[in-house]
Short mmCIF file of C-alpha atoms and ligand atoms in Angstrom, two decimals:
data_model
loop_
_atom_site.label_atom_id
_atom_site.label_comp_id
_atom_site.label_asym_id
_atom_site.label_seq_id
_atom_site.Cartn_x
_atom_site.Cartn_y
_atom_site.Cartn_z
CA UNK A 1458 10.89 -16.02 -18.99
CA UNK A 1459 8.96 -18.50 -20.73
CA UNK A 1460 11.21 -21.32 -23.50
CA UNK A 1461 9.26 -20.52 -26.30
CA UNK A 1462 11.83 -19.17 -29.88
CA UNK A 1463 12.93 -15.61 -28.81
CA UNK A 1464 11.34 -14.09 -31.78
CA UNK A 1465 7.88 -15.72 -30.51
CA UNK A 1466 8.72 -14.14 -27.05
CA UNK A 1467 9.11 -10.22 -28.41
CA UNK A 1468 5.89 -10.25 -29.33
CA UNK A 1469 4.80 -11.99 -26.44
CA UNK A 1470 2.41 -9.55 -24.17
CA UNK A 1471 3.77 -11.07 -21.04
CA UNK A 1472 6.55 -9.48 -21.56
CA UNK A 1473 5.25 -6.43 -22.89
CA UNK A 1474 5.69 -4.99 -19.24
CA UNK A 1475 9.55 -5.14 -18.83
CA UNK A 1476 11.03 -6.63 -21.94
CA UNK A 1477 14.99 -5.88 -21.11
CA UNK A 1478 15.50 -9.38 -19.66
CA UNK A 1479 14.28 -10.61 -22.82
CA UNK A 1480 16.59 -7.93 -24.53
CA UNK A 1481 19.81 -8.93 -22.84
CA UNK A 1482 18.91 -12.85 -23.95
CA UNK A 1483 18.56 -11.97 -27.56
CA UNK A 1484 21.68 -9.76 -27.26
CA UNK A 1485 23.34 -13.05 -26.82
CA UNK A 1486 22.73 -13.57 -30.23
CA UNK A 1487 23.44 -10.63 -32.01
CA UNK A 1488 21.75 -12.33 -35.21
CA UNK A 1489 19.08 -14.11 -34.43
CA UNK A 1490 17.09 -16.32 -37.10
CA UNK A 1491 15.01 -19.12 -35.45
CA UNK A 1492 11.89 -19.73 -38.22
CA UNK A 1493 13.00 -20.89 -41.64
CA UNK A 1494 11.34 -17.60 -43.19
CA UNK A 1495 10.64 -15.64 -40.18
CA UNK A 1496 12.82 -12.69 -39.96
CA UNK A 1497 16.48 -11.55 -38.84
CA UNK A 1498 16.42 -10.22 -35.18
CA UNK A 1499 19.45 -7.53 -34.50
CA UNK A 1500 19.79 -6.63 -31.01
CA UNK A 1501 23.11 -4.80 -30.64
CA UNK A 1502 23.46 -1.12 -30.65
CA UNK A 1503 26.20 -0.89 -33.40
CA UNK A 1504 24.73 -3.57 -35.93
CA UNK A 1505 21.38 -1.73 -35.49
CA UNK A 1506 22.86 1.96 -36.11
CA UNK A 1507 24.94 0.45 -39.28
CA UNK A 1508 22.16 -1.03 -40.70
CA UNK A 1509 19.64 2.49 -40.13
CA UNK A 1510 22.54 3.72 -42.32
CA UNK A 1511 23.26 0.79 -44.71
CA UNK A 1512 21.92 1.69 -48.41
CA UNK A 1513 21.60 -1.87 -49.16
CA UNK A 1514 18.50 -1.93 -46.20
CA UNK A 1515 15.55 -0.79 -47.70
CA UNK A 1516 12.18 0.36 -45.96
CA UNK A 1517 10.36 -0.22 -49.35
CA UNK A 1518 7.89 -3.17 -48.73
CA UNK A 1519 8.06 -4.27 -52.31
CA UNK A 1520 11.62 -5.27 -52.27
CA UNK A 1521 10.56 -8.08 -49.71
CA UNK A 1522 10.20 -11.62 -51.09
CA UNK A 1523 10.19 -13.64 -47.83
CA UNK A 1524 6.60 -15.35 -48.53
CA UNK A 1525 3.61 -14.40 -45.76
CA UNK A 1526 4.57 -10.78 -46.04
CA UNK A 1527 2.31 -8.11 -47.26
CA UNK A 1528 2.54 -4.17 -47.80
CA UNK A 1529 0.74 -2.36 -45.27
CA UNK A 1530 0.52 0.54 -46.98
CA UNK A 1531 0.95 -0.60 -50.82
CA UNK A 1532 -1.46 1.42 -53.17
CA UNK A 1533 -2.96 -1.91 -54.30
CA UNK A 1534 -3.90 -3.22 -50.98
CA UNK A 1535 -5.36 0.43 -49.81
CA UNK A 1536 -5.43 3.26 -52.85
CA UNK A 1537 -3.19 5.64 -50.57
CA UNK A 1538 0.52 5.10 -52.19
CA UNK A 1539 2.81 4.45 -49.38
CA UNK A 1540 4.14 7.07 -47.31
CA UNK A 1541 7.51 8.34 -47.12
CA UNK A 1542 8.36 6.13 -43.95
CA UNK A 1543 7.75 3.04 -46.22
CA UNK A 1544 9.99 3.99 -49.28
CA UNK A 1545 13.64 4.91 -50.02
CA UNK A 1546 15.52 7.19 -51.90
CA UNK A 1547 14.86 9.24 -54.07
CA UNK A 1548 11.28 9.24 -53.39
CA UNK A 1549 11.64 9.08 -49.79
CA UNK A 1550 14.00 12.33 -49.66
CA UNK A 1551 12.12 14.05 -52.38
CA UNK A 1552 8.21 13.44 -50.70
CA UNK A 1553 10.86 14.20 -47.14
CA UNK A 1554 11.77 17.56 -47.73
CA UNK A 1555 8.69 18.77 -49.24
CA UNK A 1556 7.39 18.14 -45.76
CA UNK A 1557 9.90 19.40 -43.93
CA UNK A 1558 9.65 22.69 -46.37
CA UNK A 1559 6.69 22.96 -44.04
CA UNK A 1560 8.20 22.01 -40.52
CA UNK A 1561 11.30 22.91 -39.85
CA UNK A 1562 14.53 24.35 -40.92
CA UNK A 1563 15.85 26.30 -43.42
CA UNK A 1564 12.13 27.20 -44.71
CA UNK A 1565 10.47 27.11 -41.40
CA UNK A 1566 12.92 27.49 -39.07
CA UNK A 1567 10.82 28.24 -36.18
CA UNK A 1568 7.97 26.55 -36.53
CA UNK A 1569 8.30 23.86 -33.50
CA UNK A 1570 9.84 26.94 -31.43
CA UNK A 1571 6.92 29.09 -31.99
CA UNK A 1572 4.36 26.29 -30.75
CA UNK A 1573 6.03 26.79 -27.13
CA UNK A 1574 3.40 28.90 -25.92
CA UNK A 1575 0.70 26.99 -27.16
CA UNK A 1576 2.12 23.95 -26.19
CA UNK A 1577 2.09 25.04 -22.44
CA UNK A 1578 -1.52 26.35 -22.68
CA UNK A 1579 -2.56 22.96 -23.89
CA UNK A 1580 -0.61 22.06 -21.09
CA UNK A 1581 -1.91 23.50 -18.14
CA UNK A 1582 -5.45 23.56 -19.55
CA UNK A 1583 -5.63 19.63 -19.29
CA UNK A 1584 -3.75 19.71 -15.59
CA UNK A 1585 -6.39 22.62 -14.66
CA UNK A 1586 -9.20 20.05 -15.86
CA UNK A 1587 -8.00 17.52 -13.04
CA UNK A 1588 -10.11 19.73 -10.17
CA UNK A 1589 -10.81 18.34 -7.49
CA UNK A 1590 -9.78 14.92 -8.38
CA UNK A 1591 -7.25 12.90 -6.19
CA UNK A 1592 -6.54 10.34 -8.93
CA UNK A 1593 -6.33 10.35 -12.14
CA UNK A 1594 -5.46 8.04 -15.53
CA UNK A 1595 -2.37 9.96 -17.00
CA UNK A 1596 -2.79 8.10 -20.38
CA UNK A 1597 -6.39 9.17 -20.97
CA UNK A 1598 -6.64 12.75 -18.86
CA UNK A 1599 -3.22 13.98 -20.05
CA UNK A 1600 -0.58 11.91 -22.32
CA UNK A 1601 -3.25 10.99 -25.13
CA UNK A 1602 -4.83 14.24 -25.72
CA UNK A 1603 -2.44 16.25 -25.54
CA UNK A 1604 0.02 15.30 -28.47
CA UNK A 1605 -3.59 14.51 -30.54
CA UNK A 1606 -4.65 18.47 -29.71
CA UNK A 1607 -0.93 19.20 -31.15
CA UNK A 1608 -0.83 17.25 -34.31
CA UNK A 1609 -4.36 18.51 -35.11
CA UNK A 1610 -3.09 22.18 -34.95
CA UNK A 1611 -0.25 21.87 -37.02
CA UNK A 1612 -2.05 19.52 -40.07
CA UNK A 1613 -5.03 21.59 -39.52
CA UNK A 1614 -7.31 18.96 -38.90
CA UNK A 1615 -10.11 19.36 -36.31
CA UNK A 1616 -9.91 18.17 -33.01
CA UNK A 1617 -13.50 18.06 -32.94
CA UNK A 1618 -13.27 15.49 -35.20
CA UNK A 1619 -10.88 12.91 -32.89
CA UNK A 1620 -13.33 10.59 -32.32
CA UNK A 1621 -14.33 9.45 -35.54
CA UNK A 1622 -10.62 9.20 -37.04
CA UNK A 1623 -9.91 7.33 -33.61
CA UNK A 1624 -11.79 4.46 -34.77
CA UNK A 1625 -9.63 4.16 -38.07
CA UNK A 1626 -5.95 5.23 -36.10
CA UNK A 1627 -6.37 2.45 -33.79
CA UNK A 1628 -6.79 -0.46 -36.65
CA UNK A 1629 -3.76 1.33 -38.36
CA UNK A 1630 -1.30 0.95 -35.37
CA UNK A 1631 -2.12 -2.50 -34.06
CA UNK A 1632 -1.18 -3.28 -37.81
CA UNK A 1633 1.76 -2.31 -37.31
CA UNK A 1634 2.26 -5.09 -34.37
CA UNK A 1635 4.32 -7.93 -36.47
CA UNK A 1636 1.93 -10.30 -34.33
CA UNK A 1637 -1.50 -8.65 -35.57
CA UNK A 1638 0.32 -8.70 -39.04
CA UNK A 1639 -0.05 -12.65 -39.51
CA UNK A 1640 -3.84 -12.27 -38.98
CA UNK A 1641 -5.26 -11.65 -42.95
CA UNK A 1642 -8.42 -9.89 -41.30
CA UNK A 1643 -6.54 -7.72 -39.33
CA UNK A 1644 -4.17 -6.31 -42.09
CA UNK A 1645 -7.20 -5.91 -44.07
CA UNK A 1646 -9.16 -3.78 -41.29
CA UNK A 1647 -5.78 -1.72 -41.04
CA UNK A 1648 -5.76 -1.35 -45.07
CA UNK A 1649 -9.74 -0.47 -44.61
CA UNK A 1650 -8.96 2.08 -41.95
CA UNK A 1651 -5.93 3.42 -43.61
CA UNK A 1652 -8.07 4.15 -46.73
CA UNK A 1653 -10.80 5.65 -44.33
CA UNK A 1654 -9.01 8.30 -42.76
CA UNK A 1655 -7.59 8.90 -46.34
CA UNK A 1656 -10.73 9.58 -47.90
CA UNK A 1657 -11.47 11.82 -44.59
CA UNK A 1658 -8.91 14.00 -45.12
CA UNK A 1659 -9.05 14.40 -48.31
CA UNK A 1660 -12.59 16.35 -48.02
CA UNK A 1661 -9.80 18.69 -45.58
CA UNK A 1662 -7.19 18.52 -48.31
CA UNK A 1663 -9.25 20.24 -50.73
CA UNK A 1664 -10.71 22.79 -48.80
CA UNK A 1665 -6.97 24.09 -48.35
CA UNK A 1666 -6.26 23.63 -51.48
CA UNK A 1667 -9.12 26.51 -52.05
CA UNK A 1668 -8.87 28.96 -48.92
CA UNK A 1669 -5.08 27.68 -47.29
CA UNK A 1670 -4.17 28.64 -43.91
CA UNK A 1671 -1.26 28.37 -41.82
CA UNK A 1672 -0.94 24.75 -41.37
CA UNK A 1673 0.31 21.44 -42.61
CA UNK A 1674 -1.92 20.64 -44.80
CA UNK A 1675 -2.55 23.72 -46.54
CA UNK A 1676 1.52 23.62 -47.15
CA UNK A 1677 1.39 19.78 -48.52
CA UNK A 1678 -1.51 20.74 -50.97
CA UNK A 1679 0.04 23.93 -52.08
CA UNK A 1680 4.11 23.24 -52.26
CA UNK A 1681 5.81 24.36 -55.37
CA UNK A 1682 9.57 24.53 -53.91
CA UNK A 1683 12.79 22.60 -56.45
CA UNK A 1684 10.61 19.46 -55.78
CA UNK A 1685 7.86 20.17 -57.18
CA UNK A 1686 4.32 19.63 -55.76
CA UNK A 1687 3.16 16.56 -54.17
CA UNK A 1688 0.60 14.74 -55.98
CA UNK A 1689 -2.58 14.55 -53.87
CA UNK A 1690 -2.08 10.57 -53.21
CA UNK A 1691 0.75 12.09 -51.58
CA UNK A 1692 -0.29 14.02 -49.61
CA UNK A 1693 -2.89 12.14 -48.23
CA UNK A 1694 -0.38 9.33 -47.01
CA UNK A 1695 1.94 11.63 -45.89
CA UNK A 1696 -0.87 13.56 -43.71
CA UNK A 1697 -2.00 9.67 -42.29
CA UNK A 1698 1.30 9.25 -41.39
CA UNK A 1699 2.16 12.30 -39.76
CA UNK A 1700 -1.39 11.88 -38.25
CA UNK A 1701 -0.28 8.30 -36.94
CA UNK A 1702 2.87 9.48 -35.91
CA UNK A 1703 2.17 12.50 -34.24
CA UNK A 1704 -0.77 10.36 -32.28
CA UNK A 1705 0.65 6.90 -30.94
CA UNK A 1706 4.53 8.01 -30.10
CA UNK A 1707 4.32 10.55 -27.92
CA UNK A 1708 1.75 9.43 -25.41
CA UNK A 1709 3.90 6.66 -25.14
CA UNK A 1710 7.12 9.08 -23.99
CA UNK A 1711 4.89 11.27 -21.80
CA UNK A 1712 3.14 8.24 -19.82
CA UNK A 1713 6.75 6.25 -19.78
CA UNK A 1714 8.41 9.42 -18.63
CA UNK A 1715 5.89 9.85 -15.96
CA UNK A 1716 6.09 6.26 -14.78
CA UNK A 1717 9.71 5.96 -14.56
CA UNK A 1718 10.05 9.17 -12.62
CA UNK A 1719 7.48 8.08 -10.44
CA UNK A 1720 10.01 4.84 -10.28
CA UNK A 1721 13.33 7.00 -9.28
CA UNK A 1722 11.19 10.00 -7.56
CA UNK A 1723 14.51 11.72 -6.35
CA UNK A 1724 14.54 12.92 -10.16
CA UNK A 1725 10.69 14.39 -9.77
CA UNK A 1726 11.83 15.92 -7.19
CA UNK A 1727 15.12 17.52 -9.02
CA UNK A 1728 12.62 17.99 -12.06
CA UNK A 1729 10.74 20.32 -9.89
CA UNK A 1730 13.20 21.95 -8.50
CA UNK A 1731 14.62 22.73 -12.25
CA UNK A 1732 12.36 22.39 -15.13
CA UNK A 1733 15.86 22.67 -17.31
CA UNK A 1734 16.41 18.92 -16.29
CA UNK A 1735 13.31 18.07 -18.55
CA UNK A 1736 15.84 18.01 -21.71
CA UNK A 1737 18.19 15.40 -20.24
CA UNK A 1738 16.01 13.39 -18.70
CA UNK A 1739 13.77 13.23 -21.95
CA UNK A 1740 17.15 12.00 -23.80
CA UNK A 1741 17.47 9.61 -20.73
CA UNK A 1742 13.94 8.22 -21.41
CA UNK A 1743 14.36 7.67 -25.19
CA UNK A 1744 17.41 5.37 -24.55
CA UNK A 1745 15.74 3.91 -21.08
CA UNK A 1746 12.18 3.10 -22.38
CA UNK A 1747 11.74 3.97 -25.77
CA UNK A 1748 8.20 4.33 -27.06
CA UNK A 1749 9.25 3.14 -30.81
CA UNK A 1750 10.37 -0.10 -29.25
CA UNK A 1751 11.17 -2.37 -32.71
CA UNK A 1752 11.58 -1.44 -36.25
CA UNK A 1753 10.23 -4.61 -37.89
CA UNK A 1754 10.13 -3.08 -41.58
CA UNK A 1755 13.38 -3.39 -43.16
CA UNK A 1756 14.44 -5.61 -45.82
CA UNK A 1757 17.82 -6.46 -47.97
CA UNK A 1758 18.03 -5.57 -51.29
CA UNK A 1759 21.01 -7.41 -51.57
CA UNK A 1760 22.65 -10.15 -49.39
CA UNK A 1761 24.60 -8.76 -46.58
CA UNK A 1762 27.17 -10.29 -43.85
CA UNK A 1763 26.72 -9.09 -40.23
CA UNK A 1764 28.77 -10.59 -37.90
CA UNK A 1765 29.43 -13.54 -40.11
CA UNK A 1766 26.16 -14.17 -40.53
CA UNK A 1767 24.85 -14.04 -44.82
CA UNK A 1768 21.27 -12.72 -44.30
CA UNK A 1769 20.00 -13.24 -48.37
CA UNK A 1770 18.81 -10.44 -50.29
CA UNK A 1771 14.73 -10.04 -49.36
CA UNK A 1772 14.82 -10.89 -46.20
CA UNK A 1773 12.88 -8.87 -43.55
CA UNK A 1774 14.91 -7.48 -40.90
CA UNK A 1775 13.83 -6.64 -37.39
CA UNK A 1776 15.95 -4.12 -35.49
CA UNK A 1777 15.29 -3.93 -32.29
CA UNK A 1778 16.36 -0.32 -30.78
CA UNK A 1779 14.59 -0.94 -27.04
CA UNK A 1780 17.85 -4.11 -26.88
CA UNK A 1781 20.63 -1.51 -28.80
CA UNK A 1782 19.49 1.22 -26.50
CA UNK A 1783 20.62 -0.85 -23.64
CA UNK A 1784 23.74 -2.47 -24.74
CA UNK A 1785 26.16 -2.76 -22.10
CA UNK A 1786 28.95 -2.02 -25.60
CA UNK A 1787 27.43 1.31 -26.60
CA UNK A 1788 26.46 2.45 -22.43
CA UNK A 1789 27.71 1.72 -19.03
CA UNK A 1790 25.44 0.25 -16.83
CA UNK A 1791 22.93 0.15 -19.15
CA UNK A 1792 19.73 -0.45 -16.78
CA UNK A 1793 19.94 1.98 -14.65
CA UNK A 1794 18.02 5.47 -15.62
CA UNK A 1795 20.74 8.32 -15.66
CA UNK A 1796 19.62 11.46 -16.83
CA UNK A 1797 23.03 12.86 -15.91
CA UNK A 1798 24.72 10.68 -18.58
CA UNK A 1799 27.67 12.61 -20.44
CA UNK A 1800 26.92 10.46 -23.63
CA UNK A 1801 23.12 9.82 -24.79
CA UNK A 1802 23.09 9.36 -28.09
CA UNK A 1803 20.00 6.59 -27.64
CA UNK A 1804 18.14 5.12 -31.31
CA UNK A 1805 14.76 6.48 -29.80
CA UNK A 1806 14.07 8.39 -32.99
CA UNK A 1807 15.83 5.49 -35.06
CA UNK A 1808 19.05 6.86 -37.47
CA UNK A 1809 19.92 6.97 -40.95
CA UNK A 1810 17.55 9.11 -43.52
CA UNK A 1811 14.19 7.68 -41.73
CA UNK A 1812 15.22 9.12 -38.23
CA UNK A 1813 12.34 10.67 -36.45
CA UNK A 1814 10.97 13.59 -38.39
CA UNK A 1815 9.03 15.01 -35.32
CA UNK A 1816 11.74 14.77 -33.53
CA UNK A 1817 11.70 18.42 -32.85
CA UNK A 1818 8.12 18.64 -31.68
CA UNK A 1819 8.19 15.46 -29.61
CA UNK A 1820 11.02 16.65 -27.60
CA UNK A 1821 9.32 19.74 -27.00
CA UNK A 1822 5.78 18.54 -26.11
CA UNK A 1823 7.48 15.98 -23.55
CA UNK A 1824 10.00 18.12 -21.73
CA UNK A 1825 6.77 20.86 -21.27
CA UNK A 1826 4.41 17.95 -20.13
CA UNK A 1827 7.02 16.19 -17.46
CA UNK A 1828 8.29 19.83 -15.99
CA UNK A 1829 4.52 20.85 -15.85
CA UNK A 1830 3.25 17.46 -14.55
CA UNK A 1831 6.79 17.42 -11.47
CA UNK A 1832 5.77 20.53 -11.06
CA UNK A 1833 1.86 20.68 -10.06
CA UNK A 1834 1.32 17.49 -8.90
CA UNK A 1835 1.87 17.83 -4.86
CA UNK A 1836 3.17 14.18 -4.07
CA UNK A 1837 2.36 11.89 -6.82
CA UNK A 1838 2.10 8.03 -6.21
CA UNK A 1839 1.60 5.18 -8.56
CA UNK A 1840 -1.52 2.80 -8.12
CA UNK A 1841 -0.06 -0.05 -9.59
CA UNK A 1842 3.22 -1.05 -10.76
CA UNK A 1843 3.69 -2.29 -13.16
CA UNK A 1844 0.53 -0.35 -15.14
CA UNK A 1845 -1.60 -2.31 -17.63
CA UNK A 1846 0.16 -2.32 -20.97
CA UNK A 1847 -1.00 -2.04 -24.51
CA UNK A 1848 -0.83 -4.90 -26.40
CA UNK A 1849 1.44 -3.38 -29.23
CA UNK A 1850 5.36 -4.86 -29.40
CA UNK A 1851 5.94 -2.01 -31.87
CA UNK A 1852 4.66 1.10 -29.72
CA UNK A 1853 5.12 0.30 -26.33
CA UNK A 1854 3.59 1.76 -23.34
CA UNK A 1855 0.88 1.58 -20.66
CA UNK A 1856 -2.72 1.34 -21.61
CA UNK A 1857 -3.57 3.31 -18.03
CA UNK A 1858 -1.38 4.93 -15.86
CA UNK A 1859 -3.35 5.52 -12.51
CA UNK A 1860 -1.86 7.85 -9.96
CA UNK A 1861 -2.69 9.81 -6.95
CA UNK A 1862 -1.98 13.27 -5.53
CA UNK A 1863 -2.82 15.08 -2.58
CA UNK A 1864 -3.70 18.52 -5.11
CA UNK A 1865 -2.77 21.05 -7.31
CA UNK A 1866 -0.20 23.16 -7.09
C1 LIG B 380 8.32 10.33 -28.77
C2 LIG B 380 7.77 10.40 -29.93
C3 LIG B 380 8.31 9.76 -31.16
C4 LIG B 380 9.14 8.68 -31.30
C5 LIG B 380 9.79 7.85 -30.21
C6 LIG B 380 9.34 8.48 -32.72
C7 LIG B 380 10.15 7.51 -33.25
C8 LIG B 380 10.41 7.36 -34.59
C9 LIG B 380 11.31 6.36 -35.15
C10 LIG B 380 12.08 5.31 -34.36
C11 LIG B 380 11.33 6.53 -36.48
C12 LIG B 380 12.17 5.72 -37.50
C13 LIG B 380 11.34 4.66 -38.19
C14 LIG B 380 12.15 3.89 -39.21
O1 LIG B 380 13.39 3.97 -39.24
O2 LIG B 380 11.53 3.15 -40.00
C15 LIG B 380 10.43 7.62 -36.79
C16 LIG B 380 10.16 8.08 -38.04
C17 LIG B 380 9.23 9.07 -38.29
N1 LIG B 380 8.55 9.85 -37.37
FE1 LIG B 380 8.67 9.72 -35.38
N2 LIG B 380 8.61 9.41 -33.40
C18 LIG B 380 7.98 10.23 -32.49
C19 LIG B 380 7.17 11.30 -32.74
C20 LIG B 380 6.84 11.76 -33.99
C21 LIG B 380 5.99 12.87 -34.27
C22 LIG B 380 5.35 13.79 -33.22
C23 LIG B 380 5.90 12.96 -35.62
C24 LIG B 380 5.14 13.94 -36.47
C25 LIG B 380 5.05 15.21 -36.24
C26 LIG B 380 6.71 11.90 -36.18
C27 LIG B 380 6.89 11.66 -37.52
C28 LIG B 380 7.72 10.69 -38.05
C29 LIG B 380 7.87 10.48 -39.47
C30 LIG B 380 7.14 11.22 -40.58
C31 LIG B 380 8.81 9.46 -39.63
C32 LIG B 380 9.35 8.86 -40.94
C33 LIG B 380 10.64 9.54 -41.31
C34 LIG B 380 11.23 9.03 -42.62
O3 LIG B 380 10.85 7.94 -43.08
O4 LIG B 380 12.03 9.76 -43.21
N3 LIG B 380 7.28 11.20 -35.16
N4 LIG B 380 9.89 8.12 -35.60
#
């Protein structure tokens, strides 16, 4: 570990590859505010979860007034309105559960469930498409396209099409990176891209709006439940982000989960031998390595006192779940992976009225994709350890994950 300010050192790629030495440093100080207007680090599991829940946090950009900080998604700086993820209540629950009306219970109840199937075609159609090969890249053969193929479905958006919104997701998420966010250019290439993919699916948007189907987007365009209809701002920025979402997360779980069973191989091995196991262990990963590594966009509408600390209203928060997730307070022997853990209850999928929306589908699409992977691949190896990492603090996880077999099962 390098002496360079802690906060400097999170975003730091060299430590992009194991952070959790890093983690257990800034634990140290539960509070951490090193730069005069830089932000407040929390690293412990229980300030972290009673701040998710804290009414006097907001996720609403505008209530920031620390200076250098702009709205990624703020409908002057793009013409999308923010999304859902970037506001708070009573927008955020109203704009919440007209897309839920749409995804899961009480109005569509089985929605995720029903997907099964499909999700394990998906699945062995990309494992089928390894042939012959003796090595592939897990990322870009497997744990990319198959959560892309899945959030296409369910919006309704063609996977055809992949390619050319590619080019605007990727400005999007390294956005998102609180380093790339200093850079002026690179918030306004996100703001570009974010408008891009906007205007793209708008031309889908109003197709369904004519002829719906059965998907997302048809559903957004068309809701007329007790919260009345989303405008069509709206539901353009709340298709991005579930677009976003539904893209850069769970590629990040899949290729983690593969990685770190490949690390502790007795539990491929028990994987194999019970596909059931694929529901603990993806708990196990979500606390171990979680994909959403840092929620940097959180700010006090008020001041607050955590720990004895006065952080003053407008200041940006930066909770960082991958350092709660492995408190030695909240979990026993925190670094080790333990799928067999009585008590999980990890901040993989955050807390508080922003938790993880897709929680239900990400679950799903990971436990299929380990149990399938344990399952077919005869002896699995890594080819490097650690992989090549993205550069993203925010959404961790290897760029490639190389890996060799002996054949199919
Ligand atoms: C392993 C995969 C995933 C992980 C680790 C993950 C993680 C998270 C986390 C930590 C948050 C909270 C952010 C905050 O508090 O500001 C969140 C929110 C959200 N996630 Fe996920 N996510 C995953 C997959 C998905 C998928 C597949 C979808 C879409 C189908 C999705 C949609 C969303 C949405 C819409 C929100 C905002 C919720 C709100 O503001 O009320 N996520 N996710």
């Amino acid at each position: 570990m390098t002496h360079a300010p802690l906060l400097r050192q999170i975003t730091d790629f060299a430590n992009r590859a194991n952070p959790y030495p890093l983690y257990e440093e800034l634990r140290k100080t539960p509070v951490l505010h090193e730069e005069e207007d830089g932000p407040y680090v929390i690293s412990s599991y229980w300030d972290i979860k009673n701040l998710l829940h804290d009414p006097r946090i907001s996720s609403d950009a505008a209530n920031l007034t620390a200076p250098g900080d702009d709205e990624l998604s703020g409908p002057e700086a793009t013409g999308l309105p923010p999304s859902f993820i970037r506001l708070d209540p009573p927008e955020h629950d109203r704009l919440r559960r007209i897309a839920n009306s749409s995804f899961g219970p009480p109005h569509r109840p089985t929605r995720v469930d029903s997907m099964r199937g499909e999700l394990a075609r998906i699945v062995t159609g990309l494992i089928d498409g390894f042939g012959d090969a003796r090595q592939i890249d897990v990322v870009d053969q497997f744990a990319y396209p198959f959560p892309v193929t899945v959030i296409c479905r369910l919006l309704g958006v063609p996977r055809e099409d992949e390619p050319r919104f590619r080019s605007w997701v990727d400005p999007i998420v390294a956005g998102l990176d609180p380093d790339t966010r200093t850079s002026a250019e690179s918030l306004k290439t996100a703001q570009e891209a974010r408008l891009q993919l906007g205007m793209y699916l708008n031309g889908l948007v109003e197709k369904r709006a004519r002829e719906p189907h059965d998907d997302m987007l048809s559903d957004l365009v068309n809701s007329r439940g007790p919260d009345g209809a989303m405008t069509t701002m709206e539901v353009l920025s709340t298709a991005v982000l579930l677009l976003i979402a539904g893209h850069e997360t769970t590629v990040n779980l899949i290729t983690n989960g593969m990685l770190t069973l490949l690390r502790f191989p007795q539990y491929l091995q028990r994987l194999r031998d019970d596909p059931g196991l694929s529901v603990k262990i993806v708990e196990e990963l979500l606390r171990y390595e979680p994909p959403v590594q840092l929620v940097p966009q959180r700010t006090c509408i008020t001041d607050i006192e955590v720990r004895g600390v006065t952080i003053p209203k407008g200041s940006r928060i930066w909770l960082v779940l991958g350092a709660g997730n492995r408190d030695p307070e909240r979990f026993p022997d925190p670094d080790r992976f333990d799928p067999d853990r009585e008590d999980i209850q990890h901040l993989g999928f955050g807390s508080g009225i922003h938790s993880c929306f897709g929680a239900p589908l990400a679950r799903l699409e990971a436990q299929i994709a380990l149990a399938e992977l344990a399952r077919r691949l005869d002896n699995p190896q890594l080819v490097e350890d650690p992989p090549p990492y993205r550069p993203n603090a925010v959404l961790r996880g290897p760029r490639h994950l190389g890996i060799t077999f002996d054949g199919l099962r």
